Amino acid sequence: MADLRFDAREVTNQSPPYEDVDLYGSDAALIQAVKANGAGGEGKALSAFGRHWGRAAMFAQAKFANENPPRLDGNEVEFHPAYHAFMAESVAAGLHVMTWKADGARAAAPAEVARAARFYMVAQVENGHMCPITMTRAAVAVLAADPALLASLMPKIASRSYDRSFQPWRDKSGMTLGMGLTEKQGGTDVRANTTRAVPAGEGYRITGHKWFMSAPMCDAFLVLAQAPGGLTCFFMPRFEPDGSVNGLNFQRLKDKLGNRSNASSEVEFADAFALRVGDEGKGIRSILEMVQLTRLDCAISSAGMMRMALAQALHHARHRTVFQKKLSQQPMMVSVLADMALEAEAALALTMRLARAFDGAAANPAEAAYARLLTPAVKFWVCKRAPPFVYEAMECLGGNGYVEDSTLPRLYREAPVNAIWEGSGNVMCLDVLRVLAREGDVARGMIEGLGGEAKDLPGAEGAAVSICKALAGAQAESHARLAVEQLALLAAAAALRKSAPPAVVEAFARTRLAGPRGATYGAALIDSHEAAALLDRALPG
Ligand SMILES: Cc1cc2nc3c(=O)[nH]c(=O)nc-3n(C[C@H](O)[C@H](O)[C@H](O)COP(=O)(O)OP(=O)(O)OC[C@H]3O[C@@H](n4cnc5c(N)ncnc54)[C@H](O)[C@@H]3O)c2cc1C
């Protein structure tokens, strides 16, 4: 008689976990973008970094850090040990400081690209802890306005030792910095800030609140407040000069959609001690360079999340059989994945190209102009593309993609924040318009130059003309989203030209700049042979 028993424990046709991977060596687009943007010499170090961060243990730690969010305990925040472990890793790797020299001056090229490549790999594993890492590195740009203060802080900021202890920064082996700009009544509109600063003794006393202040266990914060001379930037340490705890009173931690390993607080300042950074009334100017750097990081981080989502989807498709064939051999799934591979590579190429502009800005006015015009455009496009991208990757895994065991739900919750903080989408487009208003000829020359770099590619020259027209027209603000999106696509085509094989560049331009395409991934005309090559490039089989 036949044995009719059924063993439900037997697991078949499920993909193995995507772990113990080499995040650098398995990413041909990253290797080539790093080389194309001047950091080819970093290859060996990046390879070691990619293997280290791609270990199964790292993915497991990321899960712990996000499943066990921080808790407010009095005026201190308690984090899960996994969060501290990530902080220690990223600080030891210098991600919070490697673009600065020991004295706080800019490090030589290709420091930005070398860091961007690492940051992109870290973003594939754990995102929450990257918030204080980003803020610490960007804060140095603001502190440069006060050379004496910067000189006293740099030995602690430049330290590769993560010191989680709660004590004055002078007594610690290393420090991190946060920022408090956003208030209840005004985030984007910081001019509406009501927090007040009154000169007192060697510094100021600050009274007011911040509606969002992330990573509240940082050792100090750059804070905007209204001084007698207007909106001003301040350095506010967690401890007073006499060693007592400073007047930062945390009200609660936000209950956020994602970004759960990171703490974001509401805080009141009660006569808190702070030092002025830069002149009174120059607060907005002080923070401008800082937000350019954090915006670059938002884009890199979103590109990294897209990469992880793509890798998970592709890995699954290569293991899962449906209708007697692997998903990776089903023509429509191949179209979806290939279209996603194009988008992910473009996001990467664009962010690495932008990082190179930061590397070159001090010595080359054209690179500085590129950074001014393209930072908001790249932040806008890449960060906006990440959430629907992660969603599509989730669907590639079918039901498994919706379950926490795959990392897709966490990535899906994490993805929108990069588009919101550090200037939301519309604000980025307004920033592009501002650059055009201030330096129209240079910016228009830059856009035409991008059209020239992408010359011969389908749709490129027409795109350059229509971007300039739209951004200069009477309806510029109303039409800005379309024009800025096109600007990012044109810049991506130009960036890909330097780092990707001609077939990838052509397919990107044909499906993005020349159309036609639909609203979903896979709704573009990519032939099957072309798609197969894109998938081979995206992840070794
Ligand atoms: C998880 C998290 C952590 C954060 N951490 C920090 C932190 O550590 N420090 C800090 O200072 N802030 C922090 N923020 C705040 C964040 O930077 C702001 O929320 C963000 O900049 C948007 O500002 P807002 O919330 O005031 O929105 P608003 O300024 O009210 O904007 C709302 C919407 O209106 C749009 N908009 C604004 N102006 C215009 C316009 N003129 N035309 C058309 N549209 C417009 C915006 O694009 C946005 O979509 C954090 C936010 C989040 C979600």
Coordinates of C-alpha atoms and ligand atoms in Angstrom, one line a residue:
M1 CA 0.0 0.0 0.0
A2 CA 1.3 3.5 -0.9
D3 CA 2.6 5.6 2.0
L4 CA 0.2 8.5 2.2
R5 CA 2.0 10.3 5.0
F6 CA 3.1 13.8 4.2
D7 CA 6.1 15.5 5.8
A8 CA 5.2 19.2 6.1
R9 CA 8.7 19.8 7.5
E10 CA 10.3 19.1 4.3
V11 CA 11.2 22.5 2.7
T12 CA 11.5 22.6 -1.1
N13 CA 11.8 25.2 -3.8
Q14 CA 12.6 28.0 -1.2
S15 CA 15.6 30.2 -1.9
P16 CA 18.5 30.0 0.6
P17 CA 19.1 33.2 2.6
Y18 CA 21.1 35.9 0.7
E19 CA 24.0 36.2 3.1
D20 CA 27.8 35.6 3.4
V21 CA 28.1 37.6 0.2
D22 CA 30.8 39.8 -1.1
L23 CA 29.0 43.2 -1.3
Y24 CA 31.9 44.6 -3.4
G25 CA 33.1 41.7 -5.6
S26 CA 29.6 40.7 -6.6
D27 CA 28.7 44.3 -7.7
A28 CA 30.3 45.0 -11.1
A29 CA 28.5 48.3 -11.4
L30 CA 30.0 49.4 -8.1
I31 CA 33.6 48.3 -9.0
Q32 CA 33.4 50.2 -12.2
A33 CA 31.8 53.3 -10.8
V34 CA 34.5 53.5 -8.1
K35 CA 37.2 53.2 -10.8
A36 CA 35.5 55.7 -13.1
N37 CA 35.3 58.3 -10.3
G38 CA 38.9 58.1 -9.3
A39 CA 39.0 55.6 -6.4
G40 CA 40.2 52.5 -8.3
G41 CA 43.2 52.4 -5.8
E42 CA 40.8 51.6 -3.0
G43 CA 39.8 48.3 -4.6
K44 CA 41.5 46.0 -2.2
A45 CA 40.3 47.8 0.9
L46 CA 36.7 48.0 -0.5
S47 CA 36.8 44.3 -1.3
A48 CA 37.7 43.4 2.4
F49 CA 35.0 45.8 3.5
G50 CA 32.4 44.2 1.2
R51 CA 33.2 40.7 2.5
H52 CA 33.1 41.9 6.1
W53 CA 29.7 43.7 5.8
G54 CA 28.2 40.9 3.8
R55 CA 28.6 38.2 6.5
A56 CA 25.5 36.5 7.8
A57 CA 26.4 37.7 11.3
M58 CA 26.0 41.3 10.1
F59 CA 22.5 40.7 8.6
A60 CA 21.5 39.0 11.9
Q61 CA 22.7 41.9 13.9
A62 CA 20.8 44.3 11.7
K63 CA 17.6 42.4 12.4
F64 CA 18.2 42.5 16.2
A65 CA 19.0 46.3 16.1
N66 CA 15.7 47.0 14.4
E67 CA 13.5 44.5 16.3
N68 CA 14.7 46.0 19.6
P69 CA 14.3 49.8 19.2
P70 CA 15.8 52.3 21.6
R71 CA 14.0 53.3 24.8
L72 CA 14.0 56.6 26.6
D73 CA 15.1 56.0 30.2
G74 CA 14.9 59.4 32.1
N75 CA 17.1 61.6 30.1
E76 CA 19.2 58.8 28.5
V77 CA 18.4 56.5 25.7
E78 CA 19.1 52.8 25.9
F79 CA 20.0 51.1 22.7
H80 CA 20.2 47.4 21.9
P81 CA 23.8 46.1 21.9
A82 CA 23.5 45.4 18.1
Y83 CA 23.1 49.1 17.5
H84 CA 26.2 49.8 19.4
A85 CA 28.0 47.1 17.5
F86 CA 27.1 48.8 14.2
M87 CA 28.3 52.2 15.6
A88 CA 31.6 50.7 16.6
E89 CA 32.0 49.1 13.1
S90 CA 31.3 52.3 11.2
V91 CA 33.3 54.5 13.5
A92 CA 36.3 52.1 13.3
A93 CA 36.0 52.2 9.5
G94 CA 36.1 56.1 9.8
L95 CA 32.8 56.6 7.9
H96 CA 32.1 59.5 10.2
V97 CA 35.3 61.3 9.5
M98 CA 37.3 59.9 6.6
T99 CA 36.6 62.9 4.3
W100 CA 38.4 65.2 6.8
K101 CA 42.0 65.5 7.7
A102 CA 43.0 65.4 11.4
D103 CA 42.8 69.2 11.6
G104 CA 39.3 69.3 10.0
A105 CA 40.4 70.4 6.5
R106 CA 39.1 68.5 3.5
A107 CA 40.9 65.2 2.9
A108 CA 42.4 64.8 -0.6
A109 CA 40.5 63.1 -3.4
P110 CA 39.2 60.4 -3.7
A111 CA 38.1 60.5 0.0
E112 CA 34.5 61.2 -0.9
V113 CA 34.2 58.4 -3.5
A114 CA 36.0 56.0 -1.2
R115 CA 33.6 56.8 1.6
A116 CA 30.6 56.8 -0.6
A117 CA 31.4 53.2 -1.8
R118 CA 31.6 52.1 1.8
F119 CA 28.5 53.9 2.9
Y120 CA 26.6 52.3 -0.1
M121 CA 27.6 48.9 1.2
V122 CA 26.6 49.7 4.8
A123 CA 23.2 50.9 3.6
Q124 CA 22.6 47.4 2.3
V125 CA 22.9 46.0 5.8
E126 CA 21.8 48.5 8.5
N127 CA 20.4 52.0 8.0
G128 CA 19.4 53.4 11.4
H129 CA 22.9 53.9 12.8
M130 CA 24.0 55.7 9.7
C131 CA 22.1 58.8 10.9
P132 CA 24.6 59.9 13.6
I133 CA 27.5 58.8 11.3
T134 CA 26.2 61.1 8.6
M135 CA 25.6 64.0 11.0
T136 CA 29.0 63.7 12.6
R137 CA 30.9 63.9 9.3
A138 CA 28.7 66.8 8.0
A139 CA 28.9 68.8 11.2
V140 CA 32.7 69.3 10.6
A141 CA 31.8 71.5 7.7
V142 CA 29.9 73.9 10.0
L143 CA 32.4 73.8 12.8
A144 CA 35.0 75.1 10.3
A145 CA 33.4 78.6 10.9
D146 CA 35.0 78.5 14.4
P147 CA 38.6 77.3 14.0
A148 CA 39.4 77.2 17.7
L149 CA 36.3 75.2 18.5
L150 CA 37.0 72.8 15.6
A151 CA 40.6 72.4 16.7
S152 CA 39.5 71.4 20.2
L153 CA 36.9 68.9 18.9
M154 CA 38.8 67.3 16.0
P155 CA 40.9 64.9 18.1
K156 CA 37.7 63.4 19.5
I157 CA 35.8 63.4 16.2
A158 CA 38.7 61.9 14.3
S159 CA 39.0 59.1 16.8
R160 CA 38.2 55.6 15.4
S161 CA 37.0 54.5 18.9
Y162 CA 33.3 54.5 19.5
D163 CA 32.7 55.6 23.1
R164 CA 29.1 55.1 24.2
S165 CA 29.6 56.3 27.7
F166 CA 27.5 59.2 29.0
Q167 CA 30.0 61.8 30.1
P168 CA 31.5 65.1 28.9
W169 CA 33.0 64.8 25.4
R170 CA 36.4 66.0 26.7
D171 CA 36.6 62.8 28.9
K172 CA 35.7 60.4 26.1
S173 CA 37.9 58.5 23.6
G174 CA 35.6 59.6 20.7
M175 CA 32.5 61.6 20.0
T176 CA 29.5 61.9 17.7
L177 CA 27.4 64.9 16.7
G178 CA 23.8 65.4 15.9
M179 CA 21.7 68.4 14.8
G180 CA 18.6 70.1 16.0
L181 CA 17.0 72.4 13.3
T182 CA 13.4 71.3 13.0
E183 CA 10.7 72.8 15.3
K184 CA 7.0 72.1 15.7
Q185 CA 6.0 75.2 13.7
G186 CA 8.8 75.0 11.1
G187 CA 11.1 72.4 9.6
T188 CA 11.7 73.4 6.0
D189 CA 11.0 76.9 7.1
V190 CA 13.7 77.3 9.7
R191 CA 13.1 81.0 9.8
A192 CA 10.0 80.2 11.8
N193 CA 12.2 78.8 14.6
T194 CA 11.2 80.3 18.0
T195 CA 14.0 78.8 20.2
R196 CA 15.8 81.7 21.8
A197 CA 19.5 82.2 22.6
V198 CA 20.7 84.8 25.1
P199 CA 24.4 85.7 25.5
A200 CA 25.7 84.6 28.9
G201 CA 29.2 84.3 30.2
E202 CA 31.5 82.4 27.8
G203 CA 28.6 81.3 25.6
Y204 CA 24.8 81.5 25.3
R205 CA 21.8 80.1 27.2
I206 CA 19.2 78.5 24.9
T207 CA 15.5 78.0 25.7
G208 CA 12.9 76.3 23.4
H209 CA 12.3 73.0 21.8
K210 CA 13.1 70.8 18.8
W211 CA 10.4 68.6 17.3
F212 CA 12.8 66.2 15.7
M213 CA 16.3 65.6 17.1
S214 CA 17.7 62.2 16.1
A215 CA 20.4 60.2 17.8
P216 CA 19.9 62.0 21.1
M217 CA 22.9 60.2 22.8
C218 CA 25.3 62.2 20.5
D219 CA 27.8 64.1 22.6
A220 CA 26.8 67.5 21.1
F221 CA 24.4 69.0 18.6
L222 CA 24.4 71.8 16.1
V223 CA 21.3 73.8 16.9
L224 CA 19.6 76.7 15.3
A225 CA 18.2 79.4 17.6
Q226 CA 17.2 83.1 17.4
A227 CA 20.0 85.1 18.9
P228 CA 19.7 88.9 19.3
G229 CA 21.2 89.3 15.8
G230 CA 18.9 86.7 14.2
L231 CA 18.9 83.0 13.4
T232 CA 22.2 81.6 14.5
C233 CA 24.0 78.2 14.7
F234 CA 25.2 76.9 18.0
F235 CA 27.2 74.0 19.4
M236 CA 25.3 72.5 22.3
P237 CA 27.1 69.8 24.3
R238 CA 25.3 67.2 26.5
F239 CA 27.3 68.5 29.5
E240 CA 27.9 72.0 30.9
P241 CA 31.6 73.2 31.1
D242 CA 31.5 72.4 34.9
G243 CA 30.7 68.8 34.1
S244 CA 27.0 68.8 35.1
V245 CA 24.3 67.6 32.7
N246 CA 23.2 70.3 30.3
G247 CA 19.6 71.4 30.0
L248 CA 18.4 69.0 27.2
N249 CA 15.1 67.4 28.4
F250 CA 13.9 64.6 26.1
Q251 CA 10.1 64.5 26.1
R252 CA 9.7 61.3 24.1
L253 CA 11.1 59.2 21.3
K254 CA 9.1 59.2 18.0
D255 CA 7.3 56.0 17.1
K256 CA 8.5 55.8 13.5
L257 CA 7.4 53.8 10.4
G258 CA 11.0 52.6 9.9
N259 CA 14.5 53.7 10.9
R260 CA 13.7 51.8 14.1
S261 CA 17.2 51.1 15.4
N262 CA 17.8 54.9 15.4
A263 CA 16.3 57.1 18.1
S264 CA 14.6 60.4 17.1
S265 CA 13.5 62.6 20.0
E266 CA 11.4 65.5 20.9
V267 CA 13.4 67.7 23.2
E268 CA 13.1 70.8 25.3
F269 CA 16.0 73.1 26.0
A270 CA 15.9 74.6 29.5
D271 CA 18.5 77.3 29.7
A272 CA 20.9 74.9 27.9
F273 CA 24.5 76.0 27.5
A274 CA 25.8 76.5 24.0
L275 CA 28.6 78.1 22.0
R276 CA 28.0 80.2 18.9
V277 CA 29.3 78.8 15.6
G278 CA 29.7 81.6 13.0
D279 CA 28.2 85.1 13.2
E280 CA 24.8 85.9 14.7
G281 CA 22.1 86.0 12.0
K282 CA 24.1 83.7 9.7
G283 CA 22.6 80.5 10.9
I284 CA 21.2 79.4 7.5
R285 CA 24.4 80.1 5.7
S286 CA 26.3 78.1 8.4
I287 CA 24.3 75.0 7.9
L288 CA 24.2 75.1 4.0
E289 CA 27.4 73.1 3.5
M290 CA 26.3 70.6 6.1
V291 CA 23.0 69.9 4.5
Q292 CA 24.7 69.4 1.1
L293 CA 26.7 66.6 2.7
T294 CA 23.8 65.0 4.4
R295 CA 21.8 65.1 1.2
L296 CA 24.6 63.3 -0.7
D297 CA 24.5 60.7 2.1
C298 CA 20.7 60.3 1.7
A299 CA 21.1 59.6 -2.0
I300 CA 23.9 57.1 -1.4
S301 CA 21.9 55.3 1.3
S302 CA 18.8 55.1 -1.0
A303 CA 21.0 53.7 -3.8
G304 CA 22.4 51.1 -1.4
M305 CA 18.9 50.1 -0.3
M306 CA 17.9 49.7 -4.0
R307 CA 21.0 47.5 -4.5
M308 CA 20.1 45.2 -1.6
A309 CA 16.4 44.9 -2.8
L310 CA 17.6 44.1 -6.3
A311 CA 20.1 41.5 -5.1
Q312 CA 17.5 39.8 -2.9
A313 CA 15.0 39.7 -5.8
L314 CA 17.5 38.4 -8.3
H315 CA 18.8 35.8 -5.9
H316 CA 15.3 34.6 -5.2
A317 CA 14.4 34.5 -8.9
R318 CA 17.4 32.3 -9.6
H319 CA 16.4 29.7 -7.0
R320 CA 12.6 29.6 -7.2
T321 CA 10.9 27.4 -9.8
V322 CA 7.4 28.3 -11.0
F323 CA 5.8 26.3 -13.9
Q324 CA 8.8 24.1 -14.2
K325 CA 11.2 27.0 -14.9
K326 CA 13.2 29.2 -12.7
L327 CA 11.7 32.7 -12.2
S328 CA 14.9 34.1 -13.7
Q329 CA 14.0 32.3 -16.9
Q330 CA 10.5 33.6 -17.2
P331 CA 10.5 36.4 -19.8
M332 CA 8.3 38.8 -18.0
M333 CA 10.2 38.4 -14.7
V334 CA 13.4 39.0 -16.6
S335 CA 12.0 42.2 -17.9
V336 CA 11.0 43.4 -14.4
L337 CA 14.4 42.5 -13.0
A338 CA 16.4 44.0 -15.9
D339 CA 14.4 47.3 -15.7
M340 CA 15.2 47.4 -12.0
A341 CA 18.9 46.6 -12.6
L342 CA 19.0 49.6 -15.0
E343 CA 17.5 51.9 -12.4
A344 CA 19.7 50.7 -9.5
E345 CA 22.9 51.1 -11.6
A346 CA 21.8 54.6 -12.6
A347 CA 21.2 55.5 -9.0
L348 CA 24.6 54.2 -8.1
A349 CA 26.4 55.9 -11.0
L350 CA 24.8 59.2 -10.2
T351 CA 25.7 59.2 -6.5
M352 CA 29.3 58.1 -7.2
R353 CA 29.6 60.9 -9.8
L354 CA 28.2 63.4 -7.3
A355 CA 30.6 62.2 -4.6
R356 CA 33.4 62.9 -7.2
A357 CA 32.1 66.4 -7.6
F358 CA 32.5 66.9 -3.8
D359 CA 36.1 65.5 -4.1
G360 CA 36.9 68.0 -6.8
A361 CA 35.0 71.0 -5.7
A362 CA 37.8 72.8 -3.8
A363 CA 40.1 72.8 -6.8
N364 CA 37.8 72.8 -9.7
P365 CA 34.9 75.4 -10.1
A366 CA 33.1 73.2 -12.6
E367 CA 32.9 70.4 -10.1
A368 CA 31.8 72.8 -7.4
A369 CA 29.0 74.0 -9.7
Y370 CA 28.0 70.4 -10.5
A371 CA 27.7 69.7 -6.7
R372 CA 25.6 72.8 -6.2
L373 CA 23.1 72.0 -9.0
L374 CA 23.0 68.3 -8.9
T375 CA 23.0 67.6 -5.1
P376 CA 19.3 68.5 -4.7
A377 CA 18.4 66.9 -8.1
V378 CA 20.1 63.6 -7.2
K379 CA 18.7 63.6 -3.7
F380 CA 15.2 64.2 -5.2
W381 CA 15.4 61.5 -7.8
V382 CA 17.3 58.7 -6.1
C383 CA 15.4 59.0 -2.8
K384 CA 12.1 59.1 -4.5
R385 CA 12.8 56.1 -6.7
A386 CA 13.8 53.9 -3.7
P387 CA 10.4 53.2 -2.1
P388 CA 8.6 51.9 -5.3
F389 CA 11.7 50.0 -6.2
V390 CA 11.8 48.2 -2.9
Y391 CA 8.1 47.5 -3.2
E392 CA 8.6 45.9 -6.7
A393 CA 11.5 43.8 -5.3
M394 CA 9.3 42.6 -2.5
E395 CA 6.7 41.4 -5.1
C396 CA 9.5 39.5 -6.9
L397 CA 9.7 37.3 -3.8
G398 CA 6.0 36.7 -3.8
G399 CA 4.5 36.1 -0.4
N400 CA 8.0 35.6 1.2
G401 CA 8.8 39.2 0.3
Y402 CA 6.0 40.4 2.6
V403 CA 7.3 38.4 5.6
E404 CA 9.9 39.8 8.0
D405 CA 12.2 36.8 7.4
S406 CA 13.2 38.4 4.1
T407 CA 14.7 41.8 4.7
L408 CA 12.3 43.4 2.3
P409 CA 9.7 44.6 4.8
R410 CA 12.4 46.5 6.8
L411 CA 13.8 48.0 3.7
Y412 CA 10.3 49.0 2.6
R413 CA 9.7 50.8 5.9
E414 CA 13.1 52.4 5.8
A415 CA 13.1 53.7 2.2
P416 CA 10.8 56.8 2.5
V417 CA 12.7 58.6 5.2
N418 CA 15.6 59.6 2.9
A419 CA 13.2 61.5 0.7
I420 CA 11.6 63.3 3.7
W421 CA 14.5 64.4 5.9
E422 CA 17.2 66.8 4.9
G423 CA 14.8 68.6 2.7
S424 CA 11.7 66.9 1.2
G425 CA 11.1 66.4 -2.5
N426 CA 9.5 69.8 -3.4
V427 CA 12.1 71.6 -1.3
M428 CA 14.9 69.9 -3.4
C429 CA 13.2 71.1 -6.6
L430 CA 13.0 74.6 -5.2
D431 CA 16.7 74.3 -4.4
V432 CA 17.5 73.5 -8.1
L433 CA 15.4 76.6 -9.1
R434 CA 17.4 78.7 -6.5
V435 CA 20.7 77.6 -8.1
L436 CA 19.4 78.6 -11.5
A437 CA 18.2 81.9 -10.2
R438 CA 21.6 82.7 -8.6
E439 CA 24.0 81.4 -11.2
G440 CA 21.8 80.9 -14.3
D441 CA 24.5 81.0 -17.0
V442 CA 26.8 78.5 -15.1
A443 CA 23.8 76.2 -14.4
R444 CA 22.5 76.3 -17.9
G445 CA 26.0 75.6 -19.2
M446 CA 26.1 72.6 -16.9
I447 CA 22.8 71.2 -18.2
E448 CA 23.9 71.8 -21.8
G449 CA 27.2 70.1 -20.9
L450 CA 25.4 67.1 -19.6
G451 CA 23.4 67.0 -22.9
G452 CA 26.7 67.0 -24.7
E453 CA 28.2 64.3 -22.6
A454 CA 25.2 62.1 -23.3
K455 CA 25.1 63.1 -26.9
D456 CA 24.1 60.3 -29.3
L457 CA 22.1 58.7 -26.6
P458 CA 18.4 58.5 -27.3
G459 CA 16.5 61.5 -26.0
A460 CA 19.5 63.2 -24.4
E461 CA 19.8 66.5 -26.4
G462 CA 16.0 67.0 -26.4
A463 CA 16.1 66.5 -22.6
A464 CA 18.7 69.2 -22.1
V465 CA 16.7 71.7 -24.1
S466 CA 13.4 71.0 -22.4
I467 CA 15.0 71.1 -18.9
C468 CA 16.5 74.6 -19.5
K469 CA 13.2 75.8 -21.0
A470 CA 11.0 74.5 -18.2
L471 CA 13.2 75.8 -15.4
A472 CA 13.4 79.2 -17.0
G473 CA 9.7 79.5 -17.8
A474 CA 7.0 81.5 -16.1
Q475 CA 5.6 78.2 -14.7
A476 CA 9.0 77.1 -13.5
E477 CA 7.8 76.2 -10.0
S478 CA 4.7 74.4 -11.2
H479 CA 6.8 72.4 -13.7
A480 CA 9.9 71.9 -11.5
R481 CA 9.3 68.2 -10.6
L482 CA 9.2 67.1 -14.2
A483 CA 12.2 69.2 -15.1
V484 CA 14.3 68.1 -12.1
E485 CA 13.4 64.5 -12.7
Q486 CA 14.7 64.9 -16.3
L487 CA 17.8 66.6 -15.1
A488 CA 18.6 63.7 -12.8
L489 CA 18.0 61.2 -15.6
L490 CA 20.2 63.2 -18.0
A491 CA 22.9 63.4 -15.4
A492 CA 22.5 59.6 -14.8
A493 CA 23.0 58.9 -18.5
A494 CA 26.1 61.0 -18.5
A495 CA 27.4 59.3 -15.4
L496 CA 26.7 55.8 -16.7
R497 CA 28.6 56.7 -19.9
K498 CA 31.8 56.8 -17.7
S499 CA 31.2 53.6 -15.7
A500 CA 28.9 51.2 -17.6
P501 CA 29.1 49.2 -20.8
P502 CA 27.6 51.0 -23.9
A503 CA 24.6 48.6 -24.0
V504 CA 23.6 49.5 -20.4
V505 CA 23.9 53.3 -21.1
E506 CA 21.9 52.9 -24.3
A507 CA 19.1 50.9 -22.7
F508 CA 18.9 53.4 -19.8
A509 CA 18.6 56.4 -22.1
R510 CA 16.2 54.6 -24.5
T511 CA 13.8 53.6 -21.7
R512 CA 14.1 56.8 -19.5
L513 CA 14.9 59.7 -21.7
A514 CA 13.3 58.7 -25.0
G515 CA 10.4 56.6 -23.8
P516 CA 7.8 55.1 -24.2
R517 CA 7.5 53.5 -20.8
G518 CA 4.8 52.7 -18.4
A519 CA 4.6 53.5 -14.7
T520 CA 5.8 50.1 -13.3
Y521 CA 9.1 48.3 -13.5
G522 CA 9.2 46.0 -16.5
A523 CA 6.8 48.2 -18.5
A524 CA 9.6 49.3 -20.8
L525 CA 10.8 47.9 -24.1
I526 CA 13.9 45.8 -23.2
D527 CA 14.6 42.8 -25.4
S528 CA 15.2 39.4 -23.8
H529 CA 18.9 39.1 -24.9
E530 CA 19.6 42.6 -23.6
A531 CA 17.8 41.8 -20.3
A532 CA 19.8 38.6 -19.8
A533 CA 23.0 40.6 -20.1
L534 CA 21.8 43.1 -17.6
L535 CA 21.0 40.4 -15.1
D536 CA 24.4 38.7 -15.5
R537 CA 26.0 42.1 -14.8
A538 CA 23.8 42.8 -11.8
L539 CA 24.8 39.7 -9.8
P540 CA 27.0 36.8 -10.7
G541 CA 24.8 33.7 -11.2
Ligands
LIG1 C1 12.9 60.1 11.3 C2 13.1 61.5 11.2 C3 14.2 62.0 11.9 C4 14.5 63.4 11.9 N1 15.6 63.8 12.5 C5 15.9 65.2 12.5 C6 17.0 65.7 13.2 O1 17.8 65.0 13.8 N2 17.2 67.0 13.3 C7 16.4 67.9 12.6 O2 16.6 69.1 12.7 N3 15.3 67.4 11.9 C8 15.0 66.1 11.9 N4 14.0 65.6 11.2 C9 13.1 66.6 10.5 C10 13.1 66.6 9.0 O3 14.3 67.1 8.6 C11 11.9 67.4 8.6 O4 10.8 66.7 8.9 C12 11.9 67.7 7.1 O5 13.0 68.5 6.7 C13 10.6 68.3 6.6 O6 10.3 69.4 7.3 P1 8.8 69.5 8.0 O7 8.6 68.2 8.7 O8 8.8 70.7 8.8 O9 7.8 69.6 6.8 P2 7.2 70.9 6.1 O10 8.3 71.9 6.0 O11 5.9 71.2 6.8 O12 6.9 70.3 4.7 C14 5.8 69.4 4.4 C15 5.7 69.2 2.9 O13 5.6 70.4 2.2 C16 6.5 70.5 1.2 N5 6.9 71.9 1.0 C17 7.5 72.7 1.9 N6 7.6 74.0 1.4 C18 7.1 73.9 0.2 C19 6.9 74.9 -0.9 N7 7.4 76.2 -0.7 N8 6.3 74.5 -2.0 C20 5.9 73.3 -2.2 N9 6.0 72.3 -1.2 C21 6.6 72.6 -0.1 C22 7.7 69.7 1.7 O14 8.5 69.2 0.5 C23 7.0 68.5 2.4 O15 6.6 67.5 1.4 C24 13.7 64.3 11.2 C25 12.6 63.8 10.5 C26 12.3 62.4 10.5 C27 11.1 61.9 9.8

